[in-house]
Coordinates of C-alpha atoms in Angstrom, one line a residue:
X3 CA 63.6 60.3 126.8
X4 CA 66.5 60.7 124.4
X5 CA 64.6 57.7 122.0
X6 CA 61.4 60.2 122.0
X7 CA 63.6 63.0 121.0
X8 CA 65.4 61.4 118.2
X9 CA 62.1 60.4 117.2
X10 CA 60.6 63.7 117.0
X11 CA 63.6 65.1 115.0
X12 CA 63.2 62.1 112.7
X13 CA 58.9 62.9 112.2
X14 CA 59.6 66.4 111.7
X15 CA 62.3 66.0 108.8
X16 CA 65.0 67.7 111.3
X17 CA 68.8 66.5 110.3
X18 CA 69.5 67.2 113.8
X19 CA 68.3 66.5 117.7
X20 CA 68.6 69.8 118.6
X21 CA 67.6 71.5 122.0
X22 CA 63.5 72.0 121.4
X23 CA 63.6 68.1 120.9
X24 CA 64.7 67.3 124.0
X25 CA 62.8 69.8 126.0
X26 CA 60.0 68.5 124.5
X27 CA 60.6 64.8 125.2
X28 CA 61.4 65.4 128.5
X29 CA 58.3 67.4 129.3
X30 CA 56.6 64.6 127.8
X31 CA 58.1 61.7 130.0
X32 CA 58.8 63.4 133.2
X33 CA 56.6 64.6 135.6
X34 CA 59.6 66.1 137.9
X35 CA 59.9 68.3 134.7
X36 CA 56.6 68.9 134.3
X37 CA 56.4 70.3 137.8
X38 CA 59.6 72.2 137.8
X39 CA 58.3 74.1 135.0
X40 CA 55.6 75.2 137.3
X41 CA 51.9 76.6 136.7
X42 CA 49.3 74.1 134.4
X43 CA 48.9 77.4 132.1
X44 CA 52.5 78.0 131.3
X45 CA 53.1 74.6 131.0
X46 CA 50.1 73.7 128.1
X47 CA 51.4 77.3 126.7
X48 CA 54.6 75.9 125.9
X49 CA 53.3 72.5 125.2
X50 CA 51.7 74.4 122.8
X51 CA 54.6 76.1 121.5
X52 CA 56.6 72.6 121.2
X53 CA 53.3 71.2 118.5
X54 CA 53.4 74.0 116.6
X55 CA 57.5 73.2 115.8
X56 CA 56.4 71.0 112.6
X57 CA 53.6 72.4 111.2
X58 CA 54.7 77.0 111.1
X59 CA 56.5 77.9 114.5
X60 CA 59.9 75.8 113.9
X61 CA 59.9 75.9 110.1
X62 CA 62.7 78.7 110.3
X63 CA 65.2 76.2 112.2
X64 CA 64.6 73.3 109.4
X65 CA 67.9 73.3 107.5
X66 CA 69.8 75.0 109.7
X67 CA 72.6 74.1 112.7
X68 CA 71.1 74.8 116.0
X69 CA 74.3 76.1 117.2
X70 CA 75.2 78.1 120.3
X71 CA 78.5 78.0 120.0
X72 CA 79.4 75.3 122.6
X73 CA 80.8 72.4 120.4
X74 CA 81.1 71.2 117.0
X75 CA 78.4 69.0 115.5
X76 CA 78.4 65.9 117.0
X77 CA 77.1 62.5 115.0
X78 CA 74.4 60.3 116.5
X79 CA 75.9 57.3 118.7
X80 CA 76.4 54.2 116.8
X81 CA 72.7 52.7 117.6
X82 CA 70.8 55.6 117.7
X83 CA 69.0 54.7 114.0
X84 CA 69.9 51.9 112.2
X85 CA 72.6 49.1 112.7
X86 CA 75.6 51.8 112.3
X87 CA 73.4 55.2 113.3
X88 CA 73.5 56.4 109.7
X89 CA 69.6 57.2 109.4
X90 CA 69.3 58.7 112.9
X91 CA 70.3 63.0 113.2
X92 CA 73.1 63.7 114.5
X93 CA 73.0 66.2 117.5
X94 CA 73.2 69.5 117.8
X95 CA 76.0 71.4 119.2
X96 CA 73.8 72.7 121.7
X97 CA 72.2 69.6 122.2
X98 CA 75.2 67.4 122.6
X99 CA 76.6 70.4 124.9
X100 CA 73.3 70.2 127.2
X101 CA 73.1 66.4 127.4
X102 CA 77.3 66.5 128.3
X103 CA 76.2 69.2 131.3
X104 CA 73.6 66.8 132.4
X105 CA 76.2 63.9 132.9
X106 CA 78.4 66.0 134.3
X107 CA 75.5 67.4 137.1
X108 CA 74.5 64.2 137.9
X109 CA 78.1 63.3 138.6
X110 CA 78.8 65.7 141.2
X111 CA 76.1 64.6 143.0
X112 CA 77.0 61.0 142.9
X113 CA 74.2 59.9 140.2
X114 CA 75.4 57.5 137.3
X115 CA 72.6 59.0 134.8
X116 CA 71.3 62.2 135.3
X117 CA 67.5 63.0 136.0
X118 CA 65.2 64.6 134.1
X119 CA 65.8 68.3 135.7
X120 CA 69.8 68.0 135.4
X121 CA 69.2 67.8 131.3
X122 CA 66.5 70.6 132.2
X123 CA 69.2 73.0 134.2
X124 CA 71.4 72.2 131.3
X125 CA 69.1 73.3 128.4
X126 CA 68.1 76.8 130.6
X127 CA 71.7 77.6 131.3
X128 CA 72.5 78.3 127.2
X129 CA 70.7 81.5 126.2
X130 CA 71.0 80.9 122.7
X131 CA 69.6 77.6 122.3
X132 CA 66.2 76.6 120.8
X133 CA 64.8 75.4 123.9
X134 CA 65.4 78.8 125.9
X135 CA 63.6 80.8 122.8
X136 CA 60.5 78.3 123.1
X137 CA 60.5 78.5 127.0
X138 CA 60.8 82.3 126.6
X139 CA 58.5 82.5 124.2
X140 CA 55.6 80.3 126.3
X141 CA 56.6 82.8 128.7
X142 CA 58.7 80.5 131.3
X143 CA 61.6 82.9 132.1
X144 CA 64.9 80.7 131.3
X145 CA 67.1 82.2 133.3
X146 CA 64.8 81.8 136.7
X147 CA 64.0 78.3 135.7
X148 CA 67.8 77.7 135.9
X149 CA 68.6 79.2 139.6
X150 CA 65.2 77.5 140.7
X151 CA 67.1 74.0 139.9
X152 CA 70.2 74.9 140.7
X153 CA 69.4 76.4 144.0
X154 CA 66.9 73.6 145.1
X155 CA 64.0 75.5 144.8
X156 CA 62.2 74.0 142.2
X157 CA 58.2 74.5 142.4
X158 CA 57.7 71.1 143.2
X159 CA 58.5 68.2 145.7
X160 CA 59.7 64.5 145.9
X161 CA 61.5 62.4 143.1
X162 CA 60.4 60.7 140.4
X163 CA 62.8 58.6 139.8
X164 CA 63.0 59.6 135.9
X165 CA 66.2 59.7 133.8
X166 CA 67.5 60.7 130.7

C-alpha cells in the first residue's frame, strides 16, 4: 500500500507522500477500506475526486507542505526510491503523523502492522489534512468515518487480512 502511494506522489510530480496519497492507495488495495467507506456512490465519488488530484483538483497542493501541524517533515526511509531513498518524497507531516497513529493502533490491539482501516482511523482523525478535505469533499463525513472505526461499527463485516 505505502509502495502505491509513493508511487502516486512520484507520477504526479508531488515532493511529498502526503495524506490524499495514501487514502488513495489504500482505497485502491483494500477492500476492508473500500467497505468501511460505505455506499458504491460515495465511494466512485471520491474515487473520483482522488483522479482528478493530477490533472485540476490537487494542482493547488503541488509545491506546497501538506502540513497539519502534527510533526516536522519527515524524509523517506532509506529504500523507499533508490539505493539511499534520495529520488523517493519524503513524507508529509501529516502523513508520517497518520502512518505513526496506525502503528500505534495496531499495537494496542496486539497487531505487529496495522490493517488497512487503522491507517484509515488515523487519516479521518486530523481535520486539516488532505485526505479529510477529499473525503469531505466526496461527501464522506470525516469525523463519522472515524467513530464508525473506532467504535466497531464500520459498515461492513469480516477481515481481509490487508495491511499497510
Amino acid at each position: 500500500m505505502v509502495a502505491g502511494a509513493r508511487r502516486r506522489a512520484v507520477r504526479d510530480g508531488d515532493r511529498q507522500i502526503d495524506t490524499a496519497h495514501l487514502l488513495h492507495s489504500l482505497l485502491e488495495h483494500d477492500p476492508e477500506v473500500r467497505a468501511a467507506v460505505g455506499d458504491p456512490q460515495r465511494l466512485a465519488r471520491l474515487f473520483g475526486y482522488l483522479v482528478q488530484r493530477s490533472i485540476g483538483y490537487g494542482l493547488r497542493w503541488q509545491g506546497s507542505v501538506e502540513d497539519s501541524g502534527a510533526i516536522a517533515v519527515v524524509a523517506a526511509p532509506v529504500g523507499a526510491g533508490g539505493r539511499d531513498g534520495r529520488d523517493a518524497p519524503a513524507w508529509s507531516p501529516a502523513a508520517a503523523a497518520a502512518m505513526a497513529a496506525a502503528r500505534g493502533r495496531a499495537r494496542r490491539r496486539g497487531e505487529p502492522r496495522p490493517a488497512g482501516t487503522d491507517l484509515l482511523a488515523a487519516l479521518t482523525a486530523d481535520p486539516g489534512s488532505r485526505a479529510v478535505e477529499v473525503l469531505e469533499r466526496a461527501g464522506i463525513p470525516a469525523r463519522d468515518l472515524h467513530d464508525r472505526i473506532e467504535t466497531g461499527t464500520e459498515e461492513y463485516a469480516g477481515d481481509s487480512g490487508g495491511s499497510c
